[in-house]
PDB file of C-alpha atoms in Angstrom:
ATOM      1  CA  UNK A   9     -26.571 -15.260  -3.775  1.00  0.00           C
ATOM      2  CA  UNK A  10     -23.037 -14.779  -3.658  1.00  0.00           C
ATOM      3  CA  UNK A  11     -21.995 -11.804  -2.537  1.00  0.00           C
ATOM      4  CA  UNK A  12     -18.576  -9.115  -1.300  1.00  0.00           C
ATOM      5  CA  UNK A  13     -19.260  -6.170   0.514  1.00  0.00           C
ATOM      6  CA  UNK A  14     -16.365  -3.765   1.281  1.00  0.00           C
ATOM      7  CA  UNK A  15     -16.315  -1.386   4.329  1.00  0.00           C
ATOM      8  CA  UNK A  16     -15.627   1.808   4.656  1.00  0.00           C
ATOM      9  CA  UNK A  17     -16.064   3.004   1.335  1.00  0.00           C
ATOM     10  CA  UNK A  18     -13.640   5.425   1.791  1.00  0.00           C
ATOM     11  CA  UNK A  19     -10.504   6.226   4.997  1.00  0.00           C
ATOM     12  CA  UNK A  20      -8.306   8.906   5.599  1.00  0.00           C
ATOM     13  CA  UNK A  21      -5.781   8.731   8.079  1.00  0.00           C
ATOM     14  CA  UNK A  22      -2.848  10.716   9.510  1.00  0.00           C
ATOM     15  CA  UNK A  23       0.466   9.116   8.076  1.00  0.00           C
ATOM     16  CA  UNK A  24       1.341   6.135  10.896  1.00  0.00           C
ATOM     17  CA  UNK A  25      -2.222   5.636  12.071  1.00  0.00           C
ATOM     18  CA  UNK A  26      -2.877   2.466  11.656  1.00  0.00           C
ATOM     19  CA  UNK A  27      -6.572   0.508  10.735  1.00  0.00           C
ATOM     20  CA  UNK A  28      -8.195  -2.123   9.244  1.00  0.00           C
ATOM     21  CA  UNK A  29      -9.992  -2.639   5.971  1.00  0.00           C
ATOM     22  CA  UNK A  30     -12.883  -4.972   5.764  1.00  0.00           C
ATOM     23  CA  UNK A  31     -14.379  -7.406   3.386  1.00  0.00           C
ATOM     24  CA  UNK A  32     -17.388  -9.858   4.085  1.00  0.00           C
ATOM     25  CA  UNK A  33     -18.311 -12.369   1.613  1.00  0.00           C
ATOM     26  CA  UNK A  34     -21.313 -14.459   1.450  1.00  0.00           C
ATOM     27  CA  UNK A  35     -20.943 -17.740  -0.161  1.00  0.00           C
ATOM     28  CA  UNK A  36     -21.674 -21.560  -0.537  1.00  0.00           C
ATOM     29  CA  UNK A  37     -17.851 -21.883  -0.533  1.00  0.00           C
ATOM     30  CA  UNK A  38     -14.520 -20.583  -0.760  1.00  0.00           C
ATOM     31  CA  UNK A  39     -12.213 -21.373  -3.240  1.00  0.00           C
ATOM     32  CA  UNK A  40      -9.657 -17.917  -2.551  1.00  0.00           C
ATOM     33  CA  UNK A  41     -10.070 -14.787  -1.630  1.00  0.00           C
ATOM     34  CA  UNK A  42      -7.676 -12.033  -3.284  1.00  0.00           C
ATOM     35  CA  UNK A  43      -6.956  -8.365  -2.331  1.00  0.00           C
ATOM     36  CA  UNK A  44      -5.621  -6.048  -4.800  1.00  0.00           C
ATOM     37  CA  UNK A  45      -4.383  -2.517  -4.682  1.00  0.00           C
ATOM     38  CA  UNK A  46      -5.725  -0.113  -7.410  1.00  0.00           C
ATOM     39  CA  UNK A  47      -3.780   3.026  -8.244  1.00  0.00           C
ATOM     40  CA  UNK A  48      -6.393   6.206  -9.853  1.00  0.00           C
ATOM     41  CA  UNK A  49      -5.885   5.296 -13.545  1.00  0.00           C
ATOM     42  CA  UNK A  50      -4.259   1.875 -13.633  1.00  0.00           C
ATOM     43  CA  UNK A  51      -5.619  -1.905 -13.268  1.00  0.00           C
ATOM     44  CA  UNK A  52      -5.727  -3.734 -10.225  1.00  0.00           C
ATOM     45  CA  UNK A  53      -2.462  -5.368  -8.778  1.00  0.00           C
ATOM     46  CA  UNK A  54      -2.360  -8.516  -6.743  1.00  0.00           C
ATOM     47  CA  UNK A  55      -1.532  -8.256  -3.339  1.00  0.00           C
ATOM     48  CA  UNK A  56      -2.490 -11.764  -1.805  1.00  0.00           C
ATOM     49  CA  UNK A  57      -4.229 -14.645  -1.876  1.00  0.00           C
ATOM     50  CA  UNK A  58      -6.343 -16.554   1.437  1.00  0.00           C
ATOM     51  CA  UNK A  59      -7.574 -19.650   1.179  1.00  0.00           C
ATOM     52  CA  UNK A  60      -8.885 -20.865   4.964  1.00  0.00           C
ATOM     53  CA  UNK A  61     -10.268 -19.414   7.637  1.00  0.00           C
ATOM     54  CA  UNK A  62      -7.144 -18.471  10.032  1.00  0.00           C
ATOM     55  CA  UNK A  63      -4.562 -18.077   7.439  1.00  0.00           C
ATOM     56  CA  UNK A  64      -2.499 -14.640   7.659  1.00  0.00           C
ATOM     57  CA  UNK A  65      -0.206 -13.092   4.509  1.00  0.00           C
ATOM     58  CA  UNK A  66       2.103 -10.033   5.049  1.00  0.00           C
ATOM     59  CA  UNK A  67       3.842  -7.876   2.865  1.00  0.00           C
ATOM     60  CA  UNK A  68       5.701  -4.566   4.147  1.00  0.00           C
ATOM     61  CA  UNK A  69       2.788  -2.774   5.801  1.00  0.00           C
ATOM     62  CA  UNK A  70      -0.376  -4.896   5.279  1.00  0.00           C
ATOM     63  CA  UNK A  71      -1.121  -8.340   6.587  1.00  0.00           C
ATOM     64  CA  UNK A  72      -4.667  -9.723   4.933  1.00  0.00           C
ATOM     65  CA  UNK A  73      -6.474 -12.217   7.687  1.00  0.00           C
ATOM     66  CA  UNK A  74      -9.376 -14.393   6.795  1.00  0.00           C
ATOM     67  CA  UNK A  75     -12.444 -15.588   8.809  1.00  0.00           C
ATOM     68  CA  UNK A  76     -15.331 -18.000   7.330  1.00  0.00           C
ATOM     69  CA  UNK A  77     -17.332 -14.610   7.038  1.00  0.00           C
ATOM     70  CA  UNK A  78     -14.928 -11.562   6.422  1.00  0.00           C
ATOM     71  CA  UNK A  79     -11.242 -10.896   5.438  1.00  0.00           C
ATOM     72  CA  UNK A  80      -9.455  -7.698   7.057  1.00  0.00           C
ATOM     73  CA  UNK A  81      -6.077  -5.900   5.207  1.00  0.00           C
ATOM     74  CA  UNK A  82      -4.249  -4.266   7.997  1.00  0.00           C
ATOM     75  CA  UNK A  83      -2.225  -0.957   7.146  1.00  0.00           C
ATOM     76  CA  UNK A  84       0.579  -0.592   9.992  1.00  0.00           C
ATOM     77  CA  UNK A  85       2.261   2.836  10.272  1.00  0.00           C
ATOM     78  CA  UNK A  86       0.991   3.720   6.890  1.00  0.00           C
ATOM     79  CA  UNK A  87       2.752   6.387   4.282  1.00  0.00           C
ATOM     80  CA  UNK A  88       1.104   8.449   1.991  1.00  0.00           C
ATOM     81  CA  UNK A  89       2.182   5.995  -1.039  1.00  0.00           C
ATOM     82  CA  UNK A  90      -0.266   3.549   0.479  1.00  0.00           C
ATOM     83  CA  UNK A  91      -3.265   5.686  -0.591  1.00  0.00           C
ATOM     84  CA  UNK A  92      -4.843   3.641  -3.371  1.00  0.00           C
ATOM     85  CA  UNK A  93      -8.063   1.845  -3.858  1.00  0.00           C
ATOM     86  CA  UNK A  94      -8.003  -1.853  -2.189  1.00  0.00           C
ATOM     87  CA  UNK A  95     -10.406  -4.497  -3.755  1.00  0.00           C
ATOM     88  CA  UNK A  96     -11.019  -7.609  -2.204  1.00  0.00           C
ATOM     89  CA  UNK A  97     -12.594 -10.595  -4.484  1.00  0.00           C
ATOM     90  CA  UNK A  98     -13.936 -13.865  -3.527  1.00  0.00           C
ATOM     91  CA  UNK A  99     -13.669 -17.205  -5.634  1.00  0.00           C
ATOM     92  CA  UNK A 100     -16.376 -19.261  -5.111  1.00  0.00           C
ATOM     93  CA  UNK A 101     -15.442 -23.071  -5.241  1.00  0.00           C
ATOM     94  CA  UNK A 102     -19.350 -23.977  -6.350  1.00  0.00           C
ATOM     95  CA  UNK A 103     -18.603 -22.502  -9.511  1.00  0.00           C
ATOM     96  CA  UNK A 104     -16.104 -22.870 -12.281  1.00  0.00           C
ATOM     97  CA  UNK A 105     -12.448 -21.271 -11.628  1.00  0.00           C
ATOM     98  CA  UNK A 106     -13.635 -18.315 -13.874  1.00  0.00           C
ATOM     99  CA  UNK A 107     -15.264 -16.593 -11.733  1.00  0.00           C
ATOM    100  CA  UNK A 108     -14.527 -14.089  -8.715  1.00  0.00           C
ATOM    101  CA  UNK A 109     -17.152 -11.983  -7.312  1.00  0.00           C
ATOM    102  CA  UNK A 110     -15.651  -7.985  -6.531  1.00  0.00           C
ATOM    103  CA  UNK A 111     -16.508  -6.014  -3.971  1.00  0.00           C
ATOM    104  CA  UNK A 112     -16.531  -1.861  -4.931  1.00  0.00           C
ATOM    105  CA  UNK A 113     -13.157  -1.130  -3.069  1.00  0.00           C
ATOM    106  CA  UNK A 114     -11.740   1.140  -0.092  1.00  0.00           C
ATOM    107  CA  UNK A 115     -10.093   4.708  -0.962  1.00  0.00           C
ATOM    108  CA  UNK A 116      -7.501   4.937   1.431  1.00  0.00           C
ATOM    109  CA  UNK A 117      -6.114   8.221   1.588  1.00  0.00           C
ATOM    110  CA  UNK A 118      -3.319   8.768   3.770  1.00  0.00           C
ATOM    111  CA  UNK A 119      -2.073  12.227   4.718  1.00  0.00           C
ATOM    112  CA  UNK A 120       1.429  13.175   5.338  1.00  0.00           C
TER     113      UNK A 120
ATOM    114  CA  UNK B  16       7.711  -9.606 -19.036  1.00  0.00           C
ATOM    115  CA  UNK B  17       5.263  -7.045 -20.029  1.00  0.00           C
ATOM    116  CA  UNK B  18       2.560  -8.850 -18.154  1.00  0.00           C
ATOM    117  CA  UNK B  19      -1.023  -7.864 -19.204  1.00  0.00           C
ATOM    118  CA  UNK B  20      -1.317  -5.034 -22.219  1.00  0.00           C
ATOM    119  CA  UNK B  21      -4.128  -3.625 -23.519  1.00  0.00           C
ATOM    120  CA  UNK B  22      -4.553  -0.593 -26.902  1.00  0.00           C
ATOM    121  CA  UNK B  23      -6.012   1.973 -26.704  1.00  0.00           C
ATOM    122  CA  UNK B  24      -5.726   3.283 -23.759  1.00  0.00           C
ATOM    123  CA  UNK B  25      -8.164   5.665 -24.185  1.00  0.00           C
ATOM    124  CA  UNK B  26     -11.428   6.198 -27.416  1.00  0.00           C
ATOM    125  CA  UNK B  27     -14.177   8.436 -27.861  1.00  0.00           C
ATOM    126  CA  UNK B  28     -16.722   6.409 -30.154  1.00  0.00           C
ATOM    127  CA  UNK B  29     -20.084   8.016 -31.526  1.00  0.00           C
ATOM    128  CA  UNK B  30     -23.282   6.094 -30.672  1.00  0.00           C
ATOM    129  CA  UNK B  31     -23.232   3.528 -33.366  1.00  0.00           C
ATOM    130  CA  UNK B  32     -19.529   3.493 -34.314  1.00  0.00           C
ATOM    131  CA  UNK B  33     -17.835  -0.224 -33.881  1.00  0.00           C
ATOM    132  CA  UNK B  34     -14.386  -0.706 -31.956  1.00  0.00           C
ATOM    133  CA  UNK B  35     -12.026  -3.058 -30.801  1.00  0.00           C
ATOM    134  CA  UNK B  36     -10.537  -3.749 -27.995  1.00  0.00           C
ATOM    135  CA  UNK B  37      -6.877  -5.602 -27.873  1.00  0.00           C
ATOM    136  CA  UNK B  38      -5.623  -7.455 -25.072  1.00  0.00           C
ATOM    137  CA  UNK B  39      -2.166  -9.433 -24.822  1.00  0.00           C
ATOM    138  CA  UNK B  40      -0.564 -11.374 -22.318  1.00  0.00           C
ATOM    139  CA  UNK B  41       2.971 -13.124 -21.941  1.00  0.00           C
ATOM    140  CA  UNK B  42       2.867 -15.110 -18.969  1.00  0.00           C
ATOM    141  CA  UNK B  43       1.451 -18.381 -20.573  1.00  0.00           C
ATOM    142  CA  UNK B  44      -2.001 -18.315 -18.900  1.00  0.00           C
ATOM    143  CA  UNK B  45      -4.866 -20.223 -19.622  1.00  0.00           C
ATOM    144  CA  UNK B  46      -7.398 -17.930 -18.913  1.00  0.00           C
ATOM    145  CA  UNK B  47      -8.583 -14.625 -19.831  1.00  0.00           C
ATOM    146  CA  UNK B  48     -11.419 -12.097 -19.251  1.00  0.00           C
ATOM    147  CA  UNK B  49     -12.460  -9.147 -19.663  1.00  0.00           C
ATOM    148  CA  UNK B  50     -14.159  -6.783 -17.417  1.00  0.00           C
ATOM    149  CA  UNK B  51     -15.772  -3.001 -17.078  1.00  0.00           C
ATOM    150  CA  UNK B  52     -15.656  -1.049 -14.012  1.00  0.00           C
ATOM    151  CA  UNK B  53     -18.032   1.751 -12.984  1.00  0.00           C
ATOM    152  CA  UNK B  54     -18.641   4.215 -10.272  1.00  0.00           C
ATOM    153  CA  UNK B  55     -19.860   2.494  -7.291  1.00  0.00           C
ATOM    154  CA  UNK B  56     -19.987  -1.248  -8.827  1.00  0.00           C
ATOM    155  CA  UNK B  57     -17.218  -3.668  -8.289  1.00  0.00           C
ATOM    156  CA  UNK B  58     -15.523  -4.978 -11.566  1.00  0.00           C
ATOM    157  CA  UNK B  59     -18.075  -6.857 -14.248  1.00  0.00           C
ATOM    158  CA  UNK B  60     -17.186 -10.121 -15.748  1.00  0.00           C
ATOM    159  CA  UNK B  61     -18.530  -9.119 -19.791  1.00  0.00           C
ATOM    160  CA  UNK B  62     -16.792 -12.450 -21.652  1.00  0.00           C
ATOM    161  CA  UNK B  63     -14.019 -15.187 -20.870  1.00  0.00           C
ATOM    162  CA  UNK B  64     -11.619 -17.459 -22.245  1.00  0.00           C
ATOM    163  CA  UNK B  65     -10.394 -20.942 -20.797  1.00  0.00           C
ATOM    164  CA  UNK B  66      -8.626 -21.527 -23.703  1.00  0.00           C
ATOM    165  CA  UNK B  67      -7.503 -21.090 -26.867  1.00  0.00           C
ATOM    166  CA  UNK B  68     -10.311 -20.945 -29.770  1.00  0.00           C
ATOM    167  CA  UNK B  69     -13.123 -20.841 -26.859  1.00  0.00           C
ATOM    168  CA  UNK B  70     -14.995 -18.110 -25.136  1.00  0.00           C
ATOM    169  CA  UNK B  71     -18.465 -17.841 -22.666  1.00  0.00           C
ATOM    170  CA  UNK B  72     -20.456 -14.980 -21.756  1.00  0.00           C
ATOM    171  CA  UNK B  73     -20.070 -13.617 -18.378  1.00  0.00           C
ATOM    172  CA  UNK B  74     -22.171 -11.240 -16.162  1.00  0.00           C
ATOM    173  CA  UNK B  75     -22.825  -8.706 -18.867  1.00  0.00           C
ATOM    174  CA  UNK B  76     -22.328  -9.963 -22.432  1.00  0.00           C
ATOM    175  CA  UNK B  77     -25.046  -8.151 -24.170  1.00  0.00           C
ATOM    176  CA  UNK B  78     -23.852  -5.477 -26.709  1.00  0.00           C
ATOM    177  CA  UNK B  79     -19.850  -7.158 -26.763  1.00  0.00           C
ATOM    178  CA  UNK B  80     -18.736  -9.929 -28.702  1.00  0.00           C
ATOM    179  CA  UNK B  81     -14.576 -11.939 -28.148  1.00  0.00           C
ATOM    180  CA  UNK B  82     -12.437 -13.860 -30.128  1.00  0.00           C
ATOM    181  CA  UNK B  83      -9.212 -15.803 -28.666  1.00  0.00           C
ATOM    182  CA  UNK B  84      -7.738 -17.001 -32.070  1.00  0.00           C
ATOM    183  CA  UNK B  85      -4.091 -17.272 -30.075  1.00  0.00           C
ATOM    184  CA  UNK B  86      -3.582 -17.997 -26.673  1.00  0.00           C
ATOM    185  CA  UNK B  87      -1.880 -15.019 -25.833  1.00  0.00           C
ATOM    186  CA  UNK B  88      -4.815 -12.424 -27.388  1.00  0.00           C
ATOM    187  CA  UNK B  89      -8.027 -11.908 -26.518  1.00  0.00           C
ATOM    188  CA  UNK B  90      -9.789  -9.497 -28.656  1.00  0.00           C
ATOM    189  CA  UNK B  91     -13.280  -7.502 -27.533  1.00  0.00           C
ATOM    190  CA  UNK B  92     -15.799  -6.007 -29.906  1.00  0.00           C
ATOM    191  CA  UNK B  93     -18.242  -3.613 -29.808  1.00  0.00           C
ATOM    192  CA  UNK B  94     -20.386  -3.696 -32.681  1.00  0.00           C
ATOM    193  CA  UNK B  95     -22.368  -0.680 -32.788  1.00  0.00           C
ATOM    194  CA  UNK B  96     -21.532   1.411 -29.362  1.00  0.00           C
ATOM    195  CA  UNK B  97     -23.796   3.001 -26.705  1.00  0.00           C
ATOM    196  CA  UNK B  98     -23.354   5.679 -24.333  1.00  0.00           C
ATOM    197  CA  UNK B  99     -24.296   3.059 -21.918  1.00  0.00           C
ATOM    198  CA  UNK B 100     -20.889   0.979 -22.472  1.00  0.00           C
ATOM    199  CA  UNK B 101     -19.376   4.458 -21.230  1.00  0.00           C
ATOM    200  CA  UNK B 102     -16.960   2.427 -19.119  1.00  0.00           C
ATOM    201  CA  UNK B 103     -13.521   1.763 -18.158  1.00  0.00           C
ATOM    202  CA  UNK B 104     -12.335  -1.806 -19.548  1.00  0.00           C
ATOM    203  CA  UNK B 105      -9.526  -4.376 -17.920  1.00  0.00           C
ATOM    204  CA  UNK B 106      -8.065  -7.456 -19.181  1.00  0.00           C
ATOM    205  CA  UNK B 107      -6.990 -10.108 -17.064  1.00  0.00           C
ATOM    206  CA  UNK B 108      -5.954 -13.357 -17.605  1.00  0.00           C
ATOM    207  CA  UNK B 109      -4.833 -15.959 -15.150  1.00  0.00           C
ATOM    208  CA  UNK B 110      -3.305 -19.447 -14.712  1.00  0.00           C
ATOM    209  CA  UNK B 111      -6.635 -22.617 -14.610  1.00  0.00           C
ATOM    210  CA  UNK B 112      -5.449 -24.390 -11.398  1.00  0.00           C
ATOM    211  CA  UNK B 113      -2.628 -23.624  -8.681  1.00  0.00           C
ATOM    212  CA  UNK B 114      -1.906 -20.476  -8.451  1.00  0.00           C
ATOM    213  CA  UNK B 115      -5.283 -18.289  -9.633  1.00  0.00           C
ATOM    214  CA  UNK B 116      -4.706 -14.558  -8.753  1.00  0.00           C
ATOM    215  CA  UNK B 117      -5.461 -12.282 -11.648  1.00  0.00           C
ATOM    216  CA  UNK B 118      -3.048 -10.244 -13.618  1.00  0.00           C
ATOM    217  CA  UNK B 119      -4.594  -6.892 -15.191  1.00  0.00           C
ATOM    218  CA  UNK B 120      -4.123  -4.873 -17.808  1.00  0.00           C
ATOM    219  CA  UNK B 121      -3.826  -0.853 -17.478  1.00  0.00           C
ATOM    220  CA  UNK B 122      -7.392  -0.653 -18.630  1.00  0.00           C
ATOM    221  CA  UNK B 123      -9.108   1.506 -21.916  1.00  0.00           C
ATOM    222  CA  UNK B 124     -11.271   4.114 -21.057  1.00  0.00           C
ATOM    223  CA  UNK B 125     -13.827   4.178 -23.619  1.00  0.00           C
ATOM    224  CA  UNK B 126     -16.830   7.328 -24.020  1.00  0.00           C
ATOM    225  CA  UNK B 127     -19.461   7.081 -26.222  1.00  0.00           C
ATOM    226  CA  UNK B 128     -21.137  10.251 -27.225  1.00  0.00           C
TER     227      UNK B 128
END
């Protein structure tokens, strides 16, 4: 079965400690993988896009990494405007290009 | 571009009561969906759209019915509401090859009593 788990559930850290968020997906084959930041009250907003194992994306911040089994979003120095909810989803090329499997997110909180 | 929009942004139904959801895009894409989001569970595919005039049932259909009648809309029903569709709702639509991040929409959060 198909499947994204996201760890930790939830982070805090001190404003310019940085860490790693973690997603591991399970499945027959990898079409994309996406990360997206969600704000308390709004919709998701794309951050990036992975497609093979080894491929890196950075914007301010974060840089998203990708394995065959797991993708990591790395916060550098982070601020407290980074504290948001990051989801990670996974588009599996075995089925159509409708479909992207969520994981339940990481509440970053970041403390000034 | 106003990207993804959704009305209401908030409703407070009574079990039984019927609603509908709206959902607009402007960035010419293909396809659209629409999900709910709960506590602890990642996002829920409930119905899609590849295209204009055509819609499938995703993950959760029961209880919800769509209609894409333009390509820019995509309309979602509930016929007679439960407390169990309690739920925060997002649109998204993307682009059907290339480029296939999803764009959302600020979401309607929708109790039934």
């Amino acid at each position: 079965e198909d499947q994204v788990t996201q760890s930790p559930e939830a982070l805090r850290l001190q404003e310019g400690e940085s860490s790693s968020l973690n997603c591991s997906y399970t499945v027959s084959g990898l079409r994309g993988l996406f990360w997206y930041r969600q704000d308390p009250g709004k919709g998701p907003e794309f951050l990036f896009t992975l497609y093979s194992a080894g491929e890196e994306k950075e914007k301010e911040r974060l840089k998203a990494t990708l394995t065959k089994k797991e993708s990591f979003l790395h916060i550098t120095a982070p601020k407290p405007e980074d504290s948001a909810t990051y989801l990670c989803a996974v588009q599996p090329s075995t089925s159509g290009t409708y479909k992207y499997i969520f994981g339940t997110g990481t509440r970053l909180k970041v403390l000034a | 571009n106003a990207g993804v929009t959704q009305t209401p942004k908030f409703r407070v139904l009574k079990t039984g009561q019927s609603m509908t959801l709206l959902c607009a895009q402007d960035m010419n894409h293909e396809y659209m969906y629409w999900y709910r989001q709960d506590p602890g569970m990642g996002l829920r595919l409930i119905h899609y759209s590849v295209g204009e005039g055509t819609t499938a049932k995703g993950e959760v259909p029961d209880g919800y019915n769509v209609s894409r009648l333009k390509k820019q809309n995509f309309l979602l029903g509930l016929e007679s509401a439960a407390p169990s569709q309690t739920s925060v709702y997002f649109c998204a639509s993307s682009y059907s090859t290339g480029r296939q991040e999803q764009y959302f929409g600020p979401g309607t959060r929708l109790t039934v009593t």
